[in-house]
mmCIF file with all atom_site columns, C-alpha atoms and ligand atoms in Angstrom:
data_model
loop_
_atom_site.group_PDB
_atom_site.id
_atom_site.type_symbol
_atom_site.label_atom_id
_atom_site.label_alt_id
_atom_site.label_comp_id
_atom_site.label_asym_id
_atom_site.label_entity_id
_atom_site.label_seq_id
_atom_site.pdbx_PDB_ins_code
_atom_site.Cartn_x
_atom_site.Cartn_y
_atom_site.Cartn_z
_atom_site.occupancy
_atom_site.B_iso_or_equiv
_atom_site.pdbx_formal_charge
_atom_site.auth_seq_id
_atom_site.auth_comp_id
_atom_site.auth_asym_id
_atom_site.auth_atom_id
_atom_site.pdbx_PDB_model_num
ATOM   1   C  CA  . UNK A 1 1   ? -17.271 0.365   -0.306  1.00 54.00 ? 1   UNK A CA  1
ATOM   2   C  CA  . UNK A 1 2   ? -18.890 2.900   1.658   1.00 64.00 ? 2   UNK A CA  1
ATOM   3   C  CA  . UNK A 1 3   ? -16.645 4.961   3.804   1.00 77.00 ? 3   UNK A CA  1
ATOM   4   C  CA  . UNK A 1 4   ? -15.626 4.115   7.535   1.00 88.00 ? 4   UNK A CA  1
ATOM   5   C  CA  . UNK A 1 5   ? -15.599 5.731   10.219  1.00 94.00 ? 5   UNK A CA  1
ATOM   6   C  CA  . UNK A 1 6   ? -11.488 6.507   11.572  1.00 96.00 ? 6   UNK A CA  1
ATOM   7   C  CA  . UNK A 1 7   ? -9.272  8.424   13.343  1.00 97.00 ? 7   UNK A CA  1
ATOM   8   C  CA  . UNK A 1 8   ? -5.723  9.097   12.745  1.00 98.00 ? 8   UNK A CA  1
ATOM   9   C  CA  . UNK A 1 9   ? -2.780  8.506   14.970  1.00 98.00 ? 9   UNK A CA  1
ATOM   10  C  CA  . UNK A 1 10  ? 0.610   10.169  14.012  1.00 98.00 ? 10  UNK A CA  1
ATOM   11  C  CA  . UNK A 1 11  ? 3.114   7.413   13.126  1.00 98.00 ? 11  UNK A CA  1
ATOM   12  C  CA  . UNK A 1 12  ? 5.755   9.648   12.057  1.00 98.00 ? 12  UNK A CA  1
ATOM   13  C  CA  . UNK A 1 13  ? 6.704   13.546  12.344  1.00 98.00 ? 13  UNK A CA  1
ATOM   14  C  CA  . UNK A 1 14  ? 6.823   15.686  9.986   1.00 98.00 ? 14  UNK A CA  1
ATOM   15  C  CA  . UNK A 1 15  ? 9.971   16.575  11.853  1.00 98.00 ? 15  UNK A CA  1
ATOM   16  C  CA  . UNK A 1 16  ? 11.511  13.061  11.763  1.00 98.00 ? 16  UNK A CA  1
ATOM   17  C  CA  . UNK A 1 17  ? 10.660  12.811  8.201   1.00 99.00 ? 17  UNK A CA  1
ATOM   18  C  CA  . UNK A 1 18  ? 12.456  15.949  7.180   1.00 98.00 ? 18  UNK A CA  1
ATOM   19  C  CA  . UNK A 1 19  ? 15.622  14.671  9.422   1.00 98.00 ? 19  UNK A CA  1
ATOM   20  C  CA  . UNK A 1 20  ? 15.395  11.211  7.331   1.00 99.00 ? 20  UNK A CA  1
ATOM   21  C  CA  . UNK A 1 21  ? 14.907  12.759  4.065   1.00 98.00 ? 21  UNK A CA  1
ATOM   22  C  CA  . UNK A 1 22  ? 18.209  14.768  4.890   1.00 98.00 ? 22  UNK A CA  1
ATOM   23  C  CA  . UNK A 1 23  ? 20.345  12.351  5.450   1.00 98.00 ? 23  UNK A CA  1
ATOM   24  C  CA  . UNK A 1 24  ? 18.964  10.063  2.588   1.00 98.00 ? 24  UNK A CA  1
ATOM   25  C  CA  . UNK A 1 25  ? 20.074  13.039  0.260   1.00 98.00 ? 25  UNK A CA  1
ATOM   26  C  CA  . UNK A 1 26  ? 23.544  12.744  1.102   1.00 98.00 ? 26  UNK A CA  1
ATOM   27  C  CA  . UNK A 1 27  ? 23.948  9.184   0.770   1.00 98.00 ? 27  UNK A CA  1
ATOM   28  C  CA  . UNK A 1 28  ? 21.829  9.720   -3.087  1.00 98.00 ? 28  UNK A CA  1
ATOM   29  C  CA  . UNK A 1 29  ? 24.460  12.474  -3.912  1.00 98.00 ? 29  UNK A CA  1
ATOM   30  C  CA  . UNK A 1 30  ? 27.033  9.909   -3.119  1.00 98.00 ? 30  UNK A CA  1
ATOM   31  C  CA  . UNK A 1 31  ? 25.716  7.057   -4.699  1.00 98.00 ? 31  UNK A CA  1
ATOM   32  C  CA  . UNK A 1 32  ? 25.353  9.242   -8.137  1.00 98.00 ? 32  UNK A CA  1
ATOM   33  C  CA  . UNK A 1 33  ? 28.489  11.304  -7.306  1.00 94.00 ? 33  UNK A CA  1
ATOM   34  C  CA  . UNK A 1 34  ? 29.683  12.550  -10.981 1.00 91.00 ? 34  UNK A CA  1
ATOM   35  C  CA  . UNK A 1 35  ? 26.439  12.161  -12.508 1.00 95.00 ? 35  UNK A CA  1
ATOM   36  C  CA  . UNK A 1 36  ? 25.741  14.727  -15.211 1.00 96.00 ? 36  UNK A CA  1
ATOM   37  C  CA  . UNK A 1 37  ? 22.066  14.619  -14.298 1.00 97.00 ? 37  UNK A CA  1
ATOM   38  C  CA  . UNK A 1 38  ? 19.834  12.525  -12.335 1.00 98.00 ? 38  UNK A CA  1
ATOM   39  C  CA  . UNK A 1 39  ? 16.077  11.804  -13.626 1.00 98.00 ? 39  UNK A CA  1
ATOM   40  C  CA  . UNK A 1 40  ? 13.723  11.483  -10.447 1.00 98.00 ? 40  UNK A CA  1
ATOM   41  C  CA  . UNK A 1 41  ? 10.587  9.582   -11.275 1.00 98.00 ? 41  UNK A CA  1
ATOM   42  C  CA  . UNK A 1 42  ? 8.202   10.065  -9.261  1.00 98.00 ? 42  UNK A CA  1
ATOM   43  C  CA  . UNK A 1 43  ? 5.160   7.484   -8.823  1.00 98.00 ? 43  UNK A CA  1
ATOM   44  C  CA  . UNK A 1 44  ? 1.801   9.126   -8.874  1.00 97.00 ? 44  UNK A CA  1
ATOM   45  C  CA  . UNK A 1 45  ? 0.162   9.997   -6.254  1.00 96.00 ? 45  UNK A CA  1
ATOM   46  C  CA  . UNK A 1 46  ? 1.380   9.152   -3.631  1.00 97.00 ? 46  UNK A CA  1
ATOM   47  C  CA  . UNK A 1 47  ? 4.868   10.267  -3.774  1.00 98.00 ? 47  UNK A CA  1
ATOM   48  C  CA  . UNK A 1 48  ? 4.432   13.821  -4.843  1.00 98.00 ? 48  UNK A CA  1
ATOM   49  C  CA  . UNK A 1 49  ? 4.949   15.368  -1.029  1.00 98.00 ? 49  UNK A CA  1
ATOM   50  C  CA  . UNK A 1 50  ? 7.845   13.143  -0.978  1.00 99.00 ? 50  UNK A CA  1
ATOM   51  C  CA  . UNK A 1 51  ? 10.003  13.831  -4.452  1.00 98.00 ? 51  UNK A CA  1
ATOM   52  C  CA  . UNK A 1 52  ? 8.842   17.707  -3.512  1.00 98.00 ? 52  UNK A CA  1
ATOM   53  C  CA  . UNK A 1 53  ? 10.951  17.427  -0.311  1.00 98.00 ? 53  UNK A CA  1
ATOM   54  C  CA  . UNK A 1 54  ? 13.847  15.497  -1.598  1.00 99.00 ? 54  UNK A CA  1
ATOM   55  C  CA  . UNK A 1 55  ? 14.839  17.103  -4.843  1.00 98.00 ? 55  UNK A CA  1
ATOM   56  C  CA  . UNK A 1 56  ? 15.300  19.998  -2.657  1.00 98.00 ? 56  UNK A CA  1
ATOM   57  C  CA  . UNK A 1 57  ? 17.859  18.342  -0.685  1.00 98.00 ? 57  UNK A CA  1
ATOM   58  C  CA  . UNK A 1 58  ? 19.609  17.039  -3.631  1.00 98.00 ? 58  UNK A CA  1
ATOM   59  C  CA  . UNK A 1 59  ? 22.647  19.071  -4.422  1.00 97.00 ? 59  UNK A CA  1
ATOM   60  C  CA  . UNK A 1 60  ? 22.480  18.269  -7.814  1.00 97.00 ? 60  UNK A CA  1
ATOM   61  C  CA  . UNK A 1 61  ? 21.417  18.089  -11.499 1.00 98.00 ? 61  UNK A CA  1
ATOM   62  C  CA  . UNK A 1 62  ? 18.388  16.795  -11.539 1.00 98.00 ? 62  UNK A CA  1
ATOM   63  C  CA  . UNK A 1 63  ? 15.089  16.111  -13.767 1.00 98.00 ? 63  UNK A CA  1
ATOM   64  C  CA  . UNK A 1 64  ? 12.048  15.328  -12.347 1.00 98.00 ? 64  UNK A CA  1
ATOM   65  C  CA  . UNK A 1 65  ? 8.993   13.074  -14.621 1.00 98.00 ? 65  UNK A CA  1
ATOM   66  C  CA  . UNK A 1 66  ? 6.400   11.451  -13.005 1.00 98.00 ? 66  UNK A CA  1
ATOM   67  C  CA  . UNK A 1 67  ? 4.823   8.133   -14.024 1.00 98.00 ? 67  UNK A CA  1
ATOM   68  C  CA  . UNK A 1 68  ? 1.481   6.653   -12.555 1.00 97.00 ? 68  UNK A CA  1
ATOM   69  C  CA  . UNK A 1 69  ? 0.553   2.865   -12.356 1.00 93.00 ? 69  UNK A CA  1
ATOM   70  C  CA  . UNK A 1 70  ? -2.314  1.600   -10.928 1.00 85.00 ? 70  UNK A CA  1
ATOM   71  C  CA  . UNK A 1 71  ? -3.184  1.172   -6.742  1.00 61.00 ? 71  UNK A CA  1
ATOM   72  C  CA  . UNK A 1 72  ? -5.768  -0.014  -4.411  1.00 53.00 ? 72  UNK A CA  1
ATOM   73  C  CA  . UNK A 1 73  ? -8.652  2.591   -5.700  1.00 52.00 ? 73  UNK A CA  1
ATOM   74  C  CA  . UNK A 1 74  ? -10.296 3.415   -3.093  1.00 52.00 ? 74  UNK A CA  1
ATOM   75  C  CA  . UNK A 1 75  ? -10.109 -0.051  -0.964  1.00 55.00 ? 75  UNK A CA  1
ATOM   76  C  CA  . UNK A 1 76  ? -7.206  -0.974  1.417   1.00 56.00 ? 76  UNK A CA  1
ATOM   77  C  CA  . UNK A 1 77  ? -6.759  -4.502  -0.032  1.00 60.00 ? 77  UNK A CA  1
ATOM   78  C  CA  . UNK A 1 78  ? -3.342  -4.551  -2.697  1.00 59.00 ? 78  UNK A CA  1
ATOM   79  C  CA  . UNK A 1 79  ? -4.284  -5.644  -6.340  1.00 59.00 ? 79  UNK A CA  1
ATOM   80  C  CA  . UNK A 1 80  ? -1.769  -8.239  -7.851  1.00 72.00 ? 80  UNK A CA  1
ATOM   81  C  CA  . UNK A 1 81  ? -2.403  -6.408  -11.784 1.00 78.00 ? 81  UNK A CA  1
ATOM   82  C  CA  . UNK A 1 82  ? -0.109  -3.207  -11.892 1.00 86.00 ? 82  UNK A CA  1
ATOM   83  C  CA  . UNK A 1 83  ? -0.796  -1.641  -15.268 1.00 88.00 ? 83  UNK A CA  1
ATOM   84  C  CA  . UNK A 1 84  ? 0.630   1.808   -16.222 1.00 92.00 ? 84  UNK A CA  1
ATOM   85  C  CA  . UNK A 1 85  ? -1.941  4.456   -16.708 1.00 94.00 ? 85  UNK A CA  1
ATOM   86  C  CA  . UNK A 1 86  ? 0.328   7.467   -17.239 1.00 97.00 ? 86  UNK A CA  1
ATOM   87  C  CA  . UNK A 1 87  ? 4.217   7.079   -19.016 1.00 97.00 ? 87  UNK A CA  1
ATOM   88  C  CA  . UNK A 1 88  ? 7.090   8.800   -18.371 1.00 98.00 ? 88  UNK A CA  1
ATOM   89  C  CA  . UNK A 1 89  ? 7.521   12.184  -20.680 1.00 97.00 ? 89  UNK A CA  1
ATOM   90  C  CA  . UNK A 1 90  ? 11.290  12.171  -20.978 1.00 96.00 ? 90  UNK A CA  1
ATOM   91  C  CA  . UNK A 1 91  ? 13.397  9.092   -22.252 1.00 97.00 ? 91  UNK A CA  1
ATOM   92  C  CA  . UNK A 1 92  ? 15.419  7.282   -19.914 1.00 98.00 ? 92  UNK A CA  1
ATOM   93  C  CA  . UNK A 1 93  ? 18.239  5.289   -22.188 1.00 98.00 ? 93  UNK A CA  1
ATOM   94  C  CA  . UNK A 1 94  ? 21.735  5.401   -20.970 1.00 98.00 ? 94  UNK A CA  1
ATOM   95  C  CA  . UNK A 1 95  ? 20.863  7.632   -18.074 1.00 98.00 ? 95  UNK A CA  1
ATOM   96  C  CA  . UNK A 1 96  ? 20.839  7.432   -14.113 1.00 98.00 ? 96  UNK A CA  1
ATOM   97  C  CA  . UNK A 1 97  ? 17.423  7.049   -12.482 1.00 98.00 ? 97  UNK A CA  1
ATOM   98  C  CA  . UNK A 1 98  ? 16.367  7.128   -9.361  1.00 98.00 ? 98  UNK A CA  1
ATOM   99  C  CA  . UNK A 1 99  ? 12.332  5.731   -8.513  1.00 98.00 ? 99  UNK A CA  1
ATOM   100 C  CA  . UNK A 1 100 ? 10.637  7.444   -5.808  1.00 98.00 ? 100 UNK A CA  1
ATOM   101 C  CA  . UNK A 1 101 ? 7.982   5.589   -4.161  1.00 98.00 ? 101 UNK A CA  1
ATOM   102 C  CA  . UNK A 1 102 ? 5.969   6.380   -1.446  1.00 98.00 ? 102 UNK A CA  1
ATOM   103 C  CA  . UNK A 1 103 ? 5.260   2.466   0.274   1.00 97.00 ? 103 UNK A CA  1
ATOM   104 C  CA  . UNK A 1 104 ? 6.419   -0.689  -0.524  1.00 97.00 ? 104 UNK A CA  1
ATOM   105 C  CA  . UNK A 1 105 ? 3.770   -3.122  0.425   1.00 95.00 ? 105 UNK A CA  1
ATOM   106 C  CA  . UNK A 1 106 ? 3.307   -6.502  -1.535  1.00 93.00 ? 106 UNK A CA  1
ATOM   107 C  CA  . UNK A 1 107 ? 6.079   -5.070  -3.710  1.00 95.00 ? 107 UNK A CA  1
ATOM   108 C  CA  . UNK A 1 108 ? 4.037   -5.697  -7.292  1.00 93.00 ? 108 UNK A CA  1
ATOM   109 C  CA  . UNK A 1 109 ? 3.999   -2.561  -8.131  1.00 95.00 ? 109 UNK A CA  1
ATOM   110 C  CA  . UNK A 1 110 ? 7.947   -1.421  -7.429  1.00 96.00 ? 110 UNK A CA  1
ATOM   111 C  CA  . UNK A 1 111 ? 8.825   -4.878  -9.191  1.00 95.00 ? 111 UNK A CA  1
ATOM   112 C  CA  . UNK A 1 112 ? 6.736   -4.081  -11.923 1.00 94.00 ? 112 UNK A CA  1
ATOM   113 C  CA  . UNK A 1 113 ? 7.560   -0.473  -12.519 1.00 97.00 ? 113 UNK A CA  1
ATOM   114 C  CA  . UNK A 1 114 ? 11.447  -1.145  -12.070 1.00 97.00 ? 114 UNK A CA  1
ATOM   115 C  CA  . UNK A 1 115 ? 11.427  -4.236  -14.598 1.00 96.00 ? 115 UNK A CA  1
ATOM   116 C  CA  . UNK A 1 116 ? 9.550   -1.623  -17.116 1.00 96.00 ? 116 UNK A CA  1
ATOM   117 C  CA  . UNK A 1 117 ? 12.066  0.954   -16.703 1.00 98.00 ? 117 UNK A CA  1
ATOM   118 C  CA  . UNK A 1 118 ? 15.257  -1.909  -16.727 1.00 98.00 ? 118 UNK A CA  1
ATOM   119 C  CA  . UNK A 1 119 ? 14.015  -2.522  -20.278 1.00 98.00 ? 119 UNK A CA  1
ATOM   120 C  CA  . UNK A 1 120 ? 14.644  0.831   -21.216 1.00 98.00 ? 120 UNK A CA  1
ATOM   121 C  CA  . UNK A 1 121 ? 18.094  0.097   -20.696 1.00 98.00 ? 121 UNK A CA  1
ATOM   122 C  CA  . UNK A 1 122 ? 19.419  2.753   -18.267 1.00 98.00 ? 122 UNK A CA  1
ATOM   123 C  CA  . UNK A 1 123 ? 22.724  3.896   -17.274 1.00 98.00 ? 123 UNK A CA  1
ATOM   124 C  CA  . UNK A 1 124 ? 21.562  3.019   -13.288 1.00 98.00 ? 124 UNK A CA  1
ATOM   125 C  CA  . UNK A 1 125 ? 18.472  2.944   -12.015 1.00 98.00 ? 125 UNK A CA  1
ATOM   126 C  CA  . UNK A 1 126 ? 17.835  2.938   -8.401  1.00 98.00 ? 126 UNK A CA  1
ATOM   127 C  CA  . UNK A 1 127 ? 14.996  3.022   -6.171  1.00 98.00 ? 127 UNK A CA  1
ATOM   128 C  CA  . UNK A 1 128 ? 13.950  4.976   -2.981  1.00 99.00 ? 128 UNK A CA  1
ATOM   129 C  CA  . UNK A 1 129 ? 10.511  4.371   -1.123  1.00 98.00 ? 129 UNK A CA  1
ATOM   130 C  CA  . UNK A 1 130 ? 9.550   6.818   1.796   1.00 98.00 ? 130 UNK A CA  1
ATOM   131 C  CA  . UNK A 1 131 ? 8.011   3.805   3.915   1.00 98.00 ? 131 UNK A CA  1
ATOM   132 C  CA  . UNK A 1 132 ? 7.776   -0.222  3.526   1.00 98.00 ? 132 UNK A CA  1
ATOM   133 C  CA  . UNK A 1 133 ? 6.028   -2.861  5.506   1.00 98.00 ? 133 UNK A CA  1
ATOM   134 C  CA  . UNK A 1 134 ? 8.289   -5.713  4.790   1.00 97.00 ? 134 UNK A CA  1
ATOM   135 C  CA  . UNK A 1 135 ? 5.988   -8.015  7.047   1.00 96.00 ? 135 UNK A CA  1
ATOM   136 C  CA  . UNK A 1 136 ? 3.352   -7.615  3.888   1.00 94.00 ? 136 UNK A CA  1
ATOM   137 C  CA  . UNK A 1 137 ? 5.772   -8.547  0.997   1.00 95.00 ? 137 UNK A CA  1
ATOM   138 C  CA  . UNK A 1 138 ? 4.457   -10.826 -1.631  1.00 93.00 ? 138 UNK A CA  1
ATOM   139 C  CA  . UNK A 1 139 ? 7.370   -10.424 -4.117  1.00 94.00 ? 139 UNK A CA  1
ATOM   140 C  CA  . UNK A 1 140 ? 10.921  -10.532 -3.426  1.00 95.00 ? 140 UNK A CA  1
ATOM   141 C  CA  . UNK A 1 141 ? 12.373  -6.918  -4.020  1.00 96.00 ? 141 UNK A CA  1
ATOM   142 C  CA  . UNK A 1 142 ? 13.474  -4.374  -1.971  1.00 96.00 ? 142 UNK A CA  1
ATOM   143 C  CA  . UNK A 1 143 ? 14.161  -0.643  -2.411  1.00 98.00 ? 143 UNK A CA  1
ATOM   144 C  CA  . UNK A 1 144 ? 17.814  0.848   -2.594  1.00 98.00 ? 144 UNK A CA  1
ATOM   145 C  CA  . UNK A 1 145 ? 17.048  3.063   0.149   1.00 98.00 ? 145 UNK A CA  1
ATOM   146 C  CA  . UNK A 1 146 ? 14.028  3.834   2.791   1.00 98.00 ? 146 UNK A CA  1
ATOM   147 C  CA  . UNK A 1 147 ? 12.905  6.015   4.708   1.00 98.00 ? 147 UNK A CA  1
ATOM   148 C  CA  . UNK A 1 148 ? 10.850  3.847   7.600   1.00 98.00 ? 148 UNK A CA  1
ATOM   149 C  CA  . UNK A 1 149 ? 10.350  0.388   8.517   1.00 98.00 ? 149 UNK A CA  1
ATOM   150 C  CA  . UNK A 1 150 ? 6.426   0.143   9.485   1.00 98.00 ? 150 UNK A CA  1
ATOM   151 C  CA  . UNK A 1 151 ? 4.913   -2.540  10.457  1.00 97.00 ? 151 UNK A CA  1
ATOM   152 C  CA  . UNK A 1 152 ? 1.444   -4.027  8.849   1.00 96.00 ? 152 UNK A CA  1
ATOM   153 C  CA  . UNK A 1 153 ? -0.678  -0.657  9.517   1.00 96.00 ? 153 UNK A CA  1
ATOM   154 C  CA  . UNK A 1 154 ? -2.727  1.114   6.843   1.00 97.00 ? 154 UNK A CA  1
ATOM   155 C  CA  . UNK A 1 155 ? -1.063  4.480   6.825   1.00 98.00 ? 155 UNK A CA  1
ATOM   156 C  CA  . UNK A 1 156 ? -1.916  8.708   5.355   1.00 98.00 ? 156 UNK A CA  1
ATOM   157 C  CA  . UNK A 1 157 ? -0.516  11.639  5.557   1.00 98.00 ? 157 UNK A CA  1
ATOM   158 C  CA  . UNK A 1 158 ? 2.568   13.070  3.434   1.00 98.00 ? 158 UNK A CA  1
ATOM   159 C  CA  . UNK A 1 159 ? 0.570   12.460  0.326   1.00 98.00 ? 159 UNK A CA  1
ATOM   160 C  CA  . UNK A 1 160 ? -0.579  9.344   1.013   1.00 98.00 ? 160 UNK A CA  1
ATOM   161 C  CA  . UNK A 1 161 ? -4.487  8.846   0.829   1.00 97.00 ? 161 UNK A CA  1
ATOM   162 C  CA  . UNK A 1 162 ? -7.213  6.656   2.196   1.00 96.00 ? 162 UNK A CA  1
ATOM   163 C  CA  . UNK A 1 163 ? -10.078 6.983   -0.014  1.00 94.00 ? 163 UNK A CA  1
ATOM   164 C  CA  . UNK A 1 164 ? -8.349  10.091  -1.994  1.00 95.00 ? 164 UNK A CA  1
ATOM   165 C  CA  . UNK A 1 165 ? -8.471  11.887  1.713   1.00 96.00 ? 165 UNK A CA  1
ATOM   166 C  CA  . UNK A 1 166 ? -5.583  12.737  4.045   1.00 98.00 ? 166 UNK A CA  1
ATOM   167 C  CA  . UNK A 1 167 ? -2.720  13.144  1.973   1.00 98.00 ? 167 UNK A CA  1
ATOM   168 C  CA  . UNK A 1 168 ? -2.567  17.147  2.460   1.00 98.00 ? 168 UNK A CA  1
ATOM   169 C  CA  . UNK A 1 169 ? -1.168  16.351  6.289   1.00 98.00 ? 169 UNK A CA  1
ATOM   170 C  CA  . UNK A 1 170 ? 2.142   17.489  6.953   1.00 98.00 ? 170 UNK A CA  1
ATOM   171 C  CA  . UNK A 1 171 ? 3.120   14.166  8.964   1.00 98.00 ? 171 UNK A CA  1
ATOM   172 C  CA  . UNK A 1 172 ? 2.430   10.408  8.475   1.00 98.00 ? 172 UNK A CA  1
ATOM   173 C  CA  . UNK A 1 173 ? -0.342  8.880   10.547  1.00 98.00 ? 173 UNK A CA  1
ATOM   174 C  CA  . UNK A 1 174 ? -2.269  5.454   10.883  1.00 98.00 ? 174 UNK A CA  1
ATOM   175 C  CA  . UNK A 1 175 ? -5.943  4.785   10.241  1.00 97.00 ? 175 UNK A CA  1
ATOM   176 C  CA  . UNK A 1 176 ? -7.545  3.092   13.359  1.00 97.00 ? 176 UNK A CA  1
ATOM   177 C  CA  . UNK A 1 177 ? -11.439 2.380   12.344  1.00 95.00 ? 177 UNK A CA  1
ATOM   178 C  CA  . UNK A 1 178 ? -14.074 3.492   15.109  1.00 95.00 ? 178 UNK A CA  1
ATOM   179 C  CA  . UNK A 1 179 ? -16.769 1.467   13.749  1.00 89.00 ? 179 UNK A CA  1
HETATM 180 P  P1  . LIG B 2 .   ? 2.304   -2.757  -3.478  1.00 63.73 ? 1   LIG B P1  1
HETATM 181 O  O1  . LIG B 2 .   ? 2.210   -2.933  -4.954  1.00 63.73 ? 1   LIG B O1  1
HETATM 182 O  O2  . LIG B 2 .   ? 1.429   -3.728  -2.733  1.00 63.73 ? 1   LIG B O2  1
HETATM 183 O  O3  . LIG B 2 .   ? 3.711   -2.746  -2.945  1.00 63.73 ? 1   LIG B O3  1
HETATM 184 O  O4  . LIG B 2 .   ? 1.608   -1.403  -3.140  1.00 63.73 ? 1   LIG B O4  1
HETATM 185 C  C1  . LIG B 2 .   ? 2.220   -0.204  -3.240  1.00 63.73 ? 1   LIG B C1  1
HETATM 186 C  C2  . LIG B 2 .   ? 1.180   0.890   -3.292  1.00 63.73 ? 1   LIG B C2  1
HETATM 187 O  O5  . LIG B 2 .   ? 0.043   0.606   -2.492  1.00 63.73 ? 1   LIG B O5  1
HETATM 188 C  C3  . LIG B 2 .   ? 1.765   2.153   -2.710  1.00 63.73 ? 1   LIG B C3  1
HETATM 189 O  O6  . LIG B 2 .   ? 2.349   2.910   -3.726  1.00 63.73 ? 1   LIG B O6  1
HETATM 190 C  C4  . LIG B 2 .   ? 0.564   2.844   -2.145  1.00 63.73 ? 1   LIG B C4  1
HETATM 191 O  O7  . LIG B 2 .   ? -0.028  3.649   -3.138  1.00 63.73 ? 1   LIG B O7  1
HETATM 192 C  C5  . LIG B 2 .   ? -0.397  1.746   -1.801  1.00 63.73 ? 1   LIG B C5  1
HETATM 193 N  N1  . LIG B 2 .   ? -0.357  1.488   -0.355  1.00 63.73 ? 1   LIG B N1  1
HETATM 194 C  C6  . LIG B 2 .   ? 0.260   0.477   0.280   1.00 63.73 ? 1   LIG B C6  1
HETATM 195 N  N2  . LIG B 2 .   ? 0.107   0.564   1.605   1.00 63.73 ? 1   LIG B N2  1
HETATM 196 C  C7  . LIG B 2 .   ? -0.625  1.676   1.819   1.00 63.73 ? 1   LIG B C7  1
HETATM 197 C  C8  . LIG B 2 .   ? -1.096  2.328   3.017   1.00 63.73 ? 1   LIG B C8  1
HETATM 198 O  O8  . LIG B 2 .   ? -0.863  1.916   4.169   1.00 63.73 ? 1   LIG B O8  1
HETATM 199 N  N3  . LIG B 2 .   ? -1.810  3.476   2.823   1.00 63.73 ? 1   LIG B N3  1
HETATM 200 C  C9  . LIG B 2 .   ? -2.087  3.965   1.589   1.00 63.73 ? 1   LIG B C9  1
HETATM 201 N  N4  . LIG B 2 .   ? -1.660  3.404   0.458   1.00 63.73 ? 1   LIG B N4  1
HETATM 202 C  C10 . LIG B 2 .   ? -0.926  2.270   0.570   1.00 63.73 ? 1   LIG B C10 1
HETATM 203 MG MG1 . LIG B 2 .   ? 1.305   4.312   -4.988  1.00 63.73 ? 2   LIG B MG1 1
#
């Protein structure tokens, strides 16, 4: 697809973000209250600003692993086929677990990643998405905790990408095309 011409409207602060991701913090250290260790899993890419700023508002134990499944590419339209394309280094059995995701959208790939990890048999295993767009779900699941509701927008910023651009901006913003 060759690539259109935008601009970018801020959605969200990098401000408000910081204030959310606060106060999510305290209800995670609460949720896992007693926990000898919490493994944070962050999905690839686009979650990497996020799990940066929330394990450092997590008064806690924690491990962080990463795992990456497949997205869009470099289109805006959601595949249905989630396949894993990078595993988890650490193992997961009998442990608490906490997904960080950056959007849910149709919700394949949160339902698909979280059934993978269930299998593993975990002690808990919760989920946490900075953003969803509930108006776009496809599949019936829904994070333990997030950050914003958006509505149907194609959004960057805060390590999310359009194209592999945008995610080094401090706040999130939507695309609006000029052409
Ligand atoms: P889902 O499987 O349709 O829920 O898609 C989730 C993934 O699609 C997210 O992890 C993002 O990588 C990507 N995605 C969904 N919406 C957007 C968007 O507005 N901007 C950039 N990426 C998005
Ligand atoms: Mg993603």
């Amino acid at each position: 697809m060759a690539q259109r011409d935008y601009v970018i409207d801020q959605l969200i602060s990098a401000k408000a973000i910081a204030a959310r991701i606060e106060a999510l913090a305290r209800e995670i250290e609460t949720h896992f209250g007693g926990t000898e260790k919490l493994i944070v899993v962050g999905l690839l890419r686009g979650s990497f600003v996020f799990i940066a700023d929330l394990v450092r508002e997590l008064n806690m134990n924690v491990e962080v692993d990463f795992l990456e499944a497949t997205s869009y590419g470099d289109s805006t339209v959601s595949s249905r086929e989630v396949r894993i394309l990078k595993d988890l280094r650490g193992q997961i059995g009998g442990r608490d677990v906490l997904v960080v995701e950056d959007i849910v959208d149709t919700g394949f790939t949160l339902s698909h990643v979280t059934r993978m990890l269930l299998s593993r048999n975990p002690k808990r295993l919760e989920t946490i998405a900075l953003l969803d767009k509930p108006s776009r779900r496809e599949v019936d699941i829904r994070a333990t905790w997030t950050g914003f509701e958006i509505p149907d927008e194609f959004v960057v910023g805060y390590g999310i990408d359009y194209a592999q651009r945008n995610r080094n901006l401090p706040y999130i913003g939507k695309v609006r095309f000029t052409d």
